[in-house]
Short mmCIF file of C-alpha atoms in Angstrom, two decimals:
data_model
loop_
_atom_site.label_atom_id
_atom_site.label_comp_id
_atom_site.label_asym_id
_atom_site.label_seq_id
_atom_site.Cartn_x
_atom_site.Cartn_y
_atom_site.Cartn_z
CA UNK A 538 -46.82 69.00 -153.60
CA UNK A 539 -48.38 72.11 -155.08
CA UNK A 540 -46.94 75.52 -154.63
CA UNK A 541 -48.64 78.38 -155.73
CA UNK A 542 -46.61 81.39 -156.24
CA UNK A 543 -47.84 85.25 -156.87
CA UNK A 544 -47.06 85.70 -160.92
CA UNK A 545 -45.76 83.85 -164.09
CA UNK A 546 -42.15 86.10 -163.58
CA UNK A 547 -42.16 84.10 -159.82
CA UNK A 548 -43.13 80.70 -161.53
CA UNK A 549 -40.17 80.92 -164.19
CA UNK A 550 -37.66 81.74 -161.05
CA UNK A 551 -39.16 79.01 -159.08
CA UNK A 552 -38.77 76.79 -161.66
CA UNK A 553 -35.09 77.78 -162.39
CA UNK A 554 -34.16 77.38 -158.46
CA UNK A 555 -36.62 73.61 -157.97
CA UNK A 556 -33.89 72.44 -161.36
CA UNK A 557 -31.02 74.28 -159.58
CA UNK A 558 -30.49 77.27 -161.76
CA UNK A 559 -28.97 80.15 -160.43
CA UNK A 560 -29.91 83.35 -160.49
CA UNK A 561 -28.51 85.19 -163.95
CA UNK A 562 -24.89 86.63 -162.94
CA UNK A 563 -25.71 90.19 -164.21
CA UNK A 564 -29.40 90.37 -162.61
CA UNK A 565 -30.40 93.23 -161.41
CA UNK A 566 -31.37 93.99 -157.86
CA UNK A 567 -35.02 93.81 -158.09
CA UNK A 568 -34.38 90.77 -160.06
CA UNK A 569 -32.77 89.78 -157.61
CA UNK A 570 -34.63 90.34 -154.44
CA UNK A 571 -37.66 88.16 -156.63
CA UNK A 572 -35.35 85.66 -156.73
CA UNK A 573 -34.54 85.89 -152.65
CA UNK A 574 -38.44 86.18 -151.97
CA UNK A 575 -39.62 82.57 -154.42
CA UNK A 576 -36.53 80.83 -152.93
CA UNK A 577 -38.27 81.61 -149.32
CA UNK A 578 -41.30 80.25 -150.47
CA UNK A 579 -40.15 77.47 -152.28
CA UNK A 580 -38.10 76.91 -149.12
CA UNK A 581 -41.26 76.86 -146.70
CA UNK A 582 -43.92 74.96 -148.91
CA UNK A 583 -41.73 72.24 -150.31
CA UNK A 584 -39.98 69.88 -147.96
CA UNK A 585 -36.87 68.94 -148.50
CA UNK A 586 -36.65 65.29 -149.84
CA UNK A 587 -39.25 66.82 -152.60
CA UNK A 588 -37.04 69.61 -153.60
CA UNK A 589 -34.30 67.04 -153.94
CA UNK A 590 -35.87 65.12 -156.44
CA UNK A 591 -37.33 67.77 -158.96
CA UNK A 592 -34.79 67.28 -161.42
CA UNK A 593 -37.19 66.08 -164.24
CA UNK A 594 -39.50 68.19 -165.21
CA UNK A 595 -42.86 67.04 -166.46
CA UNK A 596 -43.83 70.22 -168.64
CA UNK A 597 -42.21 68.87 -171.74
CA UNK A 598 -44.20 65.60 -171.51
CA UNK A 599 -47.30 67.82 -170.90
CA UNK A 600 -46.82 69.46 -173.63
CA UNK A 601 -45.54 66.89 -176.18
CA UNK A 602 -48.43 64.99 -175.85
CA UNK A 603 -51.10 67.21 -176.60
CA UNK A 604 -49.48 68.77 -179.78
CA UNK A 605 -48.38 65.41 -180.99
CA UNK A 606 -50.47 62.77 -180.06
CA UNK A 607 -53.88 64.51 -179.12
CA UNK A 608 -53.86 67.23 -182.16
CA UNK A 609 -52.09 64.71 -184.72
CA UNK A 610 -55.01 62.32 -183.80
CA UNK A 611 -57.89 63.95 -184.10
CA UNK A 612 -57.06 66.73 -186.36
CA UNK A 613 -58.29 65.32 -189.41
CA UNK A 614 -61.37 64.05 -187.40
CA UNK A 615 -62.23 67.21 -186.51
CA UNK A 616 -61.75 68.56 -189.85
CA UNK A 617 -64.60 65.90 -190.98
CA UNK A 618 -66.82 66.75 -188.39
CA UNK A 619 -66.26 70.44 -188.79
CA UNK A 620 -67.40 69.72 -192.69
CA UNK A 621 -70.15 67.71 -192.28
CA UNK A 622 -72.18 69.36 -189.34
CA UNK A 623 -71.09 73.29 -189.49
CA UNK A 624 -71.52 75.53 -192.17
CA UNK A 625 -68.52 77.51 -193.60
CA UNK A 626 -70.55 80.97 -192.25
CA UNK A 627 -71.46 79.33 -188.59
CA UNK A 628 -67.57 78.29 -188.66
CA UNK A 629 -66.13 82.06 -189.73
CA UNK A 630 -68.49 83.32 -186.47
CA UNK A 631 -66.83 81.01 -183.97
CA UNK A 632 -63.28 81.43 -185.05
CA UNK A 633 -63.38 84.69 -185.35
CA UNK A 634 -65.32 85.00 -181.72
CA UNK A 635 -62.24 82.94 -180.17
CA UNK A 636 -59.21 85.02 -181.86
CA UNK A 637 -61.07 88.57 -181.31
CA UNK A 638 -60.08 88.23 -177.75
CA UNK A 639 -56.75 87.89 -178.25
CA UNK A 640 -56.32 86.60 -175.04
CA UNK A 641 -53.29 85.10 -176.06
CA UNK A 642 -51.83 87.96 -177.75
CA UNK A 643 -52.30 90.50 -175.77
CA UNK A 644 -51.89 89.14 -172.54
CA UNK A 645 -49.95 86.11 -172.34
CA UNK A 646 -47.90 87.40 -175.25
CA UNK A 647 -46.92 90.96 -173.06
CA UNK A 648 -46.13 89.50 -170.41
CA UNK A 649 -44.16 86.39 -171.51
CA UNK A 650 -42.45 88.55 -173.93
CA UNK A 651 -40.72 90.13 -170.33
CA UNK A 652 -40.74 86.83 -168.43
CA UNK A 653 -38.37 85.30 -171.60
CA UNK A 654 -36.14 88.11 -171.90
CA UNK A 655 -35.00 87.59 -168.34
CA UNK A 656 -35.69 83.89 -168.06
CA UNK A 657 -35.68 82.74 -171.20
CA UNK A 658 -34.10 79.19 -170.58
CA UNK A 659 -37.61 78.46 -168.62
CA UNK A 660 -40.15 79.79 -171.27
CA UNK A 661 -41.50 77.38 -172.47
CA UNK A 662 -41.66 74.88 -169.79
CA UNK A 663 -44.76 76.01 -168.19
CA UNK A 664 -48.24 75.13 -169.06
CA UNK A 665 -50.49 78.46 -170.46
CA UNK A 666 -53.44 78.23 -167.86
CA UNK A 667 -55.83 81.28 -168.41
CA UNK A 668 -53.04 82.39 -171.33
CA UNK A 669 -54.41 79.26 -173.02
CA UNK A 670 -57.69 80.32 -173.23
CA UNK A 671 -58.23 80.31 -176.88
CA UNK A 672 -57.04 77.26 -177.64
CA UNK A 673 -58.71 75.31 -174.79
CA UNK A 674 -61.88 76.85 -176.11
CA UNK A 675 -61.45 75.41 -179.30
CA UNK A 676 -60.66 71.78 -178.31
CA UNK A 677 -63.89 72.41 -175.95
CA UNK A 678 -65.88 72.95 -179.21
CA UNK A 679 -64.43 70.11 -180.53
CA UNK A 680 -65.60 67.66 -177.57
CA UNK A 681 -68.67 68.95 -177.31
CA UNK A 682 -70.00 69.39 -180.46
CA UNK A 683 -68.16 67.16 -182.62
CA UNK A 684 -68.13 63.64 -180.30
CA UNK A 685 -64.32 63.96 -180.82
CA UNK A 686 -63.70 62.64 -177.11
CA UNK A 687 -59.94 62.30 -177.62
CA UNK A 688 -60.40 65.97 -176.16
CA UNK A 689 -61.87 65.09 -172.78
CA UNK A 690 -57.97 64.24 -171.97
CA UNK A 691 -57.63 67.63 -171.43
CA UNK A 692 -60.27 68.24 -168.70
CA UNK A 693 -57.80 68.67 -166.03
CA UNK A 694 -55.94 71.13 -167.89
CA UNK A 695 -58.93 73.12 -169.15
CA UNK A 696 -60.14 73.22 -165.15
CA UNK A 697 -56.41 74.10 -164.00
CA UNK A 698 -56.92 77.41 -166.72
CA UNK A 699 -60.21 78.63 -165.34
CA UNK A 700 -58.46 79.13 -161.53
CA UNK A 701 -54.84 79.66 -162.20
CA UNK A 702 -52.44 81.88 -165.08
CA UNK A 703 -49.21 79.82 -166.29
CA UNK A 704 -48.47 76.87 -164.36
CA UNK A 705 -45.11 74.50 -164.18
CA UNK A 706 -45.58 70.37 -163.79
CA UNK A 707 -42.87 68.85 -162.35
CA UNK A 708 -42.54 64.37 -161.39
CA UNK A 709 -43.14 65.12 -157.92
CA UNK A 710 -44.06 68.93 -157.25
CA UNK A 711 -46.57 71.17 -159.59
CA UNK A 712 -46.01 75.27 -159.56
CA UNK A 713 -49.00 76.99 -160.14
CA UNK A 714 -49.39 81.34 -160.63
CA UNK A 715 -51.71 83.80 -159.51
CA UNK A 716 -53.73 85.39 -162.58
CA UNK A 717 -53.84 89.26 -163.03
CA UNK A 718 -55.04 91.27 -160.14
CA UNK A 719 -55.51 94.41 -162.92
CA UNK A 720 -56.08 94.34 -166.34
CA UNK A 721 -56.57 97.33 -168.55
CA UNK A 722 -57.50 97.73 -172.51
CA UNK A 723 -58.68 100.34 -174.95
CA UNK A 724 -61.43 100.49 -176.78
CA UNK A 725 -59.90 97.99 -179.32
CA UNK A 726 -59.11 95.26 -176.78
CA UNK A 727 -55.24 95.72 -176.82
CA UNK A 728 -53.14 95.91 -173.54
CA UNK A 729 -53.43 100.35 -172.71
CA UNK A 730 -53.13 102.29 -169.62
CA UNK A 731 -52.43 105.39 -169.38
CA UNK A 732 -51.63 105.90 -165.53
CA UNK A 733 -50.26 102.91 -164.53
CA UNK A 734 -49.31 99.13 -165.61
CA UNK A 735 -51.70 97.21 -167.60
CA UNK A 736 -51.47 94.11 -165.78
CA UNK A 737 -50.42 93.34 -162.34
CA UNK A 738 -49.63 90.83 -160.41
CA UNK A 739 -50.24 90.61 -156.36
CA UNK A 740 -46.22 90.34 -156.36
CA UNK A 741 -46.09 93.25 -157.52
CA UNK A 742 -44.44 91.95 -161.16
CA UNK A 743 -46.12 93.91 -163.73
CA UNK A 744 -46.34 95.03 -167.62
CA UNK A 745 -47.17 98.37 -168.87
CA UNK A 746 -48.37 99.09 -172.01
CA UNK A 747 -49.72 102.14 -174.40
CA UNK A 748 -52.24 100.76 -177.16
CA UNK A 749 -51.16 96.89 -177.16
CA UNK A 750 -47.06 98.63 -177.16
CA UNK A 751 -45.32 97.02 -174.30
CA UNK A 752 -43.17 99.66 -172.19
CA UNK A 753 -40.17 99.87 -170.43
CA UNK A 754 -41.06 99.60 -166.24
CA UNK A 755 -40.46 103.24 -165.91
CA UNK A 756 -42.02 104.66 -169.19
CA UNK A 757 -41.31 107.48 -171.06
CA UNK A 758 -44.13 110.51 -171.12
CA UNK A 759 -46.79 109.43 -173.29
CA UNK A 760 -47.32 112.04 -176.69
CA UNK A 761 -50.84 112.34 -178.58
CA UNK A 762 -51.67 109.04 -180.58
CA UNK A 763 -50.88 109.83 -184.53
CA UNK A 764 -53.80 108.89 -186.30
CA UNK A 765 -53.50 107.38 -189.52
CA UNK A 766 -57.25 106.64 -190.43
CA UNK A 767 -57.33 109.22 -193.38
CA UNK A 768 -53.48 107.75 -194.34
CA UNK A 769 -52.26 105.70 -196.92
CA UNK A 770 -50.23 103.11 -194.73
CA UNK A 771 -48.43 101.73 -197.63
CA UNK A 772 -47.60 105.04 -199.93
CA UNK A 773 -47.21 107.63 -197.40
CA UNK A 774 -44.37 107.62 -194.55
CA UNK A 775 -45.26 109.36 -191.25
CA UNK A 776 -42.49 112.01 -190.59
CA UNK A 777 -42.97 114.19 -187.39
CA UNK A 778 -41.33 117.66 -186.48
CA UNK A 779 -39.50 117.33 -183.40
CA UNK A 780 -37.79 120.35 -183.54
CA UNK A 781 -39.71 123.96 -184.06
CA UNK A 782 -36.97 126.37 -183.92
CA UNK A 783 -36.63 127.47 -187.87
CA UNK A 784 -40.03 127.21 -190.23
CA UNK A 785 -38.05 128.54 -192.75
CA UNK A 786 -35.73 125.13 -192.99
CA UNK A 787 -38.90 123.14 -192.38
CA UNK A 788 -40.68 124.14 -195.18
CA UNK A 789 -37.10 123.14 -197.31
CA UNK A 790 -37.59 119.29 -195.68
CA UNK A 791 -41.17 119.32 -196.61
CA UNK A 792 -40.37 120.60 -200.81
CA UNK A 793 -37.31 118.15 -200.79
CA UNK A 794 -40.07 114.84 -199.15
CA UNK A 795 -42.86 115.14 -201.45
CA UNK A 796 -40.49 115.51 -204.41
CA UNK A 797 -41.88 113.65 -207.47
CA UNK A 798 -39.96 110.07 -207.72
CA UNK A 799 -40.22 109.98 -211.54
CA UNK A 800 -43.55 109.82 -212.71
CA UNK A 801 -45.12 109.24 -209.38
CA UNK A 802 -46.30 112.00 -207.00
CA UNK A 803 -44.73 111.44 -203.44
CA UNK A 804 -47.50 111.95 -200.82
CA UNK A 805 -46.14 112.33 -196.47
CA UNK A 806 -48.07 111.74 -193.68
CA UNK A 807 -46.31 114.86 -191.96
CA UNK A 808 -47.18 115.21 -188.27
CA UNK A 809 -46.37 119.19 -187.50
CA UNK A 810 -47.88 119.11 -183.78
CA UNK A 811 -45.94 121.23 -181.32
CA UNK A 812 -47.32 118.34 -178.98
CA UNK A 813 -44.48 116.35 -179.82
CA UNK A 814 -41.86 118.90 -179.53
CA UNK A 815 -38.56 117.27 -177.94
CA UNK A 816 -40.00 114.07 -178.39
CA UNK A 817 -36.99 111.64 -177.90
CA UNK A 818 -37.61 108.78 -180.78
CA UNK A 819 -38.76 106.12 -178.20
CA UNK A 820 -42.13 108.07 -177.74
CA UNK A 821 -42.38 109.33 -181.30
CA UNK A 822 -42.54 105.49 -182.30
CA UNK A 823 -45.35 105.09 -179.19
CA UNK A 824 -47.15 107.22 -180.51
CA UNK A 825 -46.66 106.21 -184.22
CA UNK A 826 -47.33 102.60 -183.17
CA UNK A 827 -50.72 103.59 -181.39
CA UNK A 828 -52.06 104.86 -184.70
CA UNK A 829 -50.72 101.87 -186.59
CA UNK A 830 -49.33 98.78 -185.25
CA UNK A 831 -47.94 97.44 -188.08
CA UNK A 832 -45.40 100.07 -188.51
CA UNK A 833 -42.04 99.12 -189.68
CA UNK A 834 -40.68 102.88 -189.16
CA UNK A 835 -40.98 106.25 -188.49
CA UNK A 836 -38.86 109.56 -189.36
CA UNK A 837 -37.70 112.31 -187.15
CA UNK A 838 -37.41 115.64 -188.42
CA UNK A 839 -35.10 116.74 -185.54
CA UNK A 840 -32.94 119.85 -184.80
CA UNK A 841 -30.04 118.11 -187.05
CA UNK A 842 -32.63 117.72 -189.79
CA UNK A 843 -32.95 121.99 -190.01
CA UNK A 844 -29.19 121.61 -191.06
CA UNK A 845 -27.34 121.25 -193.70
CA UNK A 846 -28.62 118.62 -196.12
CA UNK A 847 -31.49 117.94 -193.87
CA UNK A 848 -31.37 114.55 -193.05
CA UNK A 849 -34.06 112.91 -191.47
CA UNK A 850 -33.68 110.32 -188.38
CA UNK A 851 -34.98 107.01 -189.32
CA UNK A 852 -36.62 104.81 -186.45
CA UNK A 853 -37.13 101.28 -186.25
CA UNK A 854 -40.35 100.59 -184.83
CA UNK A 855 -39.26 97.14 -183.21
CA UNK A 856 -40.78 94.41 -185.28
CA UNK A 857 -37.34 93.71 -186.42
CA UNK A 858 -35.05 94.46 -183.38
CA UNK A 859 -34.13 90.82 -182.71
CA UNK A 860 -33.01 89.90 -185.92
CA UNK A 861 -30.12 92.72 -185.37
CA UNK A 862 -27.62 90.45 -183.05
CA UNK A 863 -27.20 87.07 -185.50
CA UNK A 864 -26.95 90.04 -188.40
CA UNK A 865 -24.19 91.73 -186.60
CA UNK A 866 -22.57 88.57 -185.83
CA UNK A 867 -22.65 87.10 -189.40
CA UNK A 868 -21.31 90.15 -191.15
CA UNK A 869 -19.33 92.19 -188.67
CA UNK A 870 -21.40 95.40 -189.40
CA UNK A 871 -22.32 98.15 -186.85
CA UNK A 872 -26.02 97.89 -187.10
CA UNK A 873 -28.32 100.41 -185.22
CA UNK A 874 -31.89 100.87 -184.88
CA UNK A 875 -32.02 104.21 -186.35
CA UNK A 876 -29.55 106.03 -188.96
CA UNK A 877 -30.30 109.38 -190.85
CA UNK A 878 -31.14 109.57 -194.40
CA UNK A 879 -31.61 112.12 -196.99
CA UNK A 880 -35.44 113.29 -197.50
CA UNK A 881 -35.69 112.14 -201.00
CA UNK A 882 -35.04 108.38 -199.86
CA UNK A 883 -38.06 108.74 -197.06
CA UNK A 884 -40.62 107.48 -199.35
CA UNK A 885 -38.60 104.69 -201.02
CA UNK A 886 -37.85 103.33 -197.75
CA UNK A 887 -41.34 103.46 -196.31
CA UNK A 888 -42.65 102.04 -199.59
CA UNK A 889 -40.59 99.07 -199.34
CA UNK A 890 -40.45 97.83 -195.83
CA UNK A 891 -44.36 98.78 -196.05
CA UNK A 892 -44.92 95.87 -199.30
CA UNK A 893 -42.37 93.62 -197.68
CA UNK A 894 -39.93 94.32 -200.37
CA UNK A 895 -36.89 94.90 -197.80
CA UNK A 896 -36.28 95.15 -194.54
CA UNK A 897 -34.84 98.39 -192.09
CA UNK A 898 -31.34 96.36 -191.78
CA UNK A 899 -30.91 96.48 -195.92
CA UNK A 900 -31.15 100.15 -195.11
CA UNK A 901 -29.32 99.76 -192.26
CA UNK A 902 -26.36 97.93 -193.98
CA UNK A 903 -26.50 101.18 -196.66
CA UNK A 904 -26.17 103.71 -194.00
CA UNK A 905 -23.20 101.32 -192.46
CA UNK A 906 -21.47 102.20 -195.33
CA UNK A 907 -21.15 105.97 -195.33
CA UNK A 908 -18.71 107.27 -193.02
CA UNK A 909 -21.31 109.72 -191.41
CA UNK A 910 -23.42 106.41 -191.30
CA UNK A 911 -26.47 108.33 -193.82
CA UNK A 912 -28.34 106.37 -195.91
CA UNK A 913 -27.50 107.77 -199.33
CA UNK A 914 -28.72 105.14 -201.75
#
């Protein structure tokens, strides 16, 4: 029995209710009315003595086999053949060909990424279809060109990807998902629209996104993309004025950044653009993140910050937002995703989350400290 169902968010639910999973207690009404609309067509396409014996899923198996017993097997066969019949140049070309697309990424990434953080128990019990693209293509390579024919065991799912997004195999039943009917990107290939979602699905289930950032379903206003081209990512912290009522105590944050830290000069990417005037954090770190994905955090020189000791707000970017729970749990600390600091500790922190040398919950746990919850040092 095949059932094909509209998106990979209506293949996870179908998959919960076909292993008898209820819908999540606190789910939301849309969530819920997806979970009404599957059931009825789960209810029409699969007959009942099929639905009552879907208990063991086959996705696992699927799976299971071709990481351990296909790639185990011929992975050191393939790194033979690879050796002996491809230079390291004609090599470099290819891989980098089948990563630049980043189908995975960028696609199946987003919108899996969504899928798990309202499904998670059925993540990864689906099969990647299209979303597996880029590694299909390499096992492809590796039939073809290499005579390793362990590979042609995957012909049926390599022909299920070129017709179908994420799929679910169960012993008597298989659920298979409609691919995107829109796609956007920008010039660099990542997920970006600036009008609507990036992908869509005919359901109507859908992901939007500003320069490869995933957004909330109702976004926030989009600000001007900070450019960091010209900018030393690793010595210089982007800071950006928020708040334009008093020069006067804007100038006094700017003296008390680029203060010298010892011998070294202190250099700030300071972004003084009336553009992003109001700007709540959540766009500030769009708009950071557009310029620079690999941002760990960005600094708010808000209306508090033309105050008294002129603290900036810091801003975790969201790289490290899931680590925050287990940290909480472990040590009983009120951790938060931004905290103020003084302006003289801007650079220090940028420096060192930038090199890998700590992480925003160190600061975090520093801030946690002081009653006002400012990082002081």
């Amino acid at each position: 029995m095949f059932i094909w169902l509209d998106s990979p968010m209506a293949g996870a639910i179908g998959a919960s209710i076909l292993t008898g999973t209820a819908a999540p207690a606190h789910a939301p009404a849309a969530q819920d009315q997806a979970w009404a609309q599957v059931r009825e067509q789960i209810e029409t396409q699969a007959p009942a003595r099929i639905r009552g014996r879907l208990g063991t899923e086959a996705g696992d198996q699927v799976r299971d086999q071709v990481r351990d017993q296909l790639w185990s097997e011929f992975e050191a066969r393939a790194r033979r053949e690879i050796r002996a019949r491809i230079e390291d140049e004609l090599w470099h070309r290819i891989h980098e060909r089948l990563h630049g697309q980043k189908v995975r990424d960028e696609v199946g990434g987003r919108v899996w990424t969504q899928i798990r953080e309202q499904l998670g128990a059925h993540v990864h019990r689906s099969v990647g279809g299209q979303h597996d693209a880029e590694r299909l293509a390499e096992f492809d390579y590796f039939r073809a060109h290499c005579s390793i024919t362990e590979a042609d065991r995957l012909a049926g799912v390599m022909r299920v990807a070129r017709s179908a997004g994420r799929w679910w195999p169960f012993e008597n039943a298989v659920i298979l998902t409609e691919r995107p009917t829109v796609l956007h990107r920008d010039g660099q290939g990542r997920l970006h629209c600036e009008t609507g979602p990036a992908i869509a699905y005919p359901d109507g289930f859908a992901v939007w996104a500003w320069h490869g950032v995933r957004l909330p379903p109702d976004p926030v206003t989009t600000r001007p993309t900070i450019d960091r081209t010209d900018h030393d990512s690793e010595a210089e912290a982007v800071v950006v004025r928020t708040d334009h009522s008093d020069d006067k105590a804007w100038r006094a944050v700017v003296d008390l950044l680029n203060q010298p830290d010892g011998e070294f000069e202190v250099r700030t990417h300071l972004v003084d653009d009336r553009a992003f005037a109001g700007a709540s954090p959540d766009e500030v770190v769009l708009s950071a993140l557009a310029g620079q994905p690999r941002l760990e955090v960005v600094f708010l020189a808000d209306a508090a910050t033309m105050r008294g000791e002129h603290t900036l707000l810091a801003v975790a970017t969201g790289s490290q937002l899931d680590d925050v729970d287990e940290e909480e749990e472990e040590d009983e600390v009120e951790l938060r995703a931004e905290f103020r600091l003084l302006p003289t500790l801007v650079n220090l922190m940028h420096v060192n989350l930038a090199i890998g040398h700590s992480d925003f919950w160190s600061f975090a746990y520093a801030a946690a400290d002081d009653p006002d919850y400012v990082y002081r040092e």
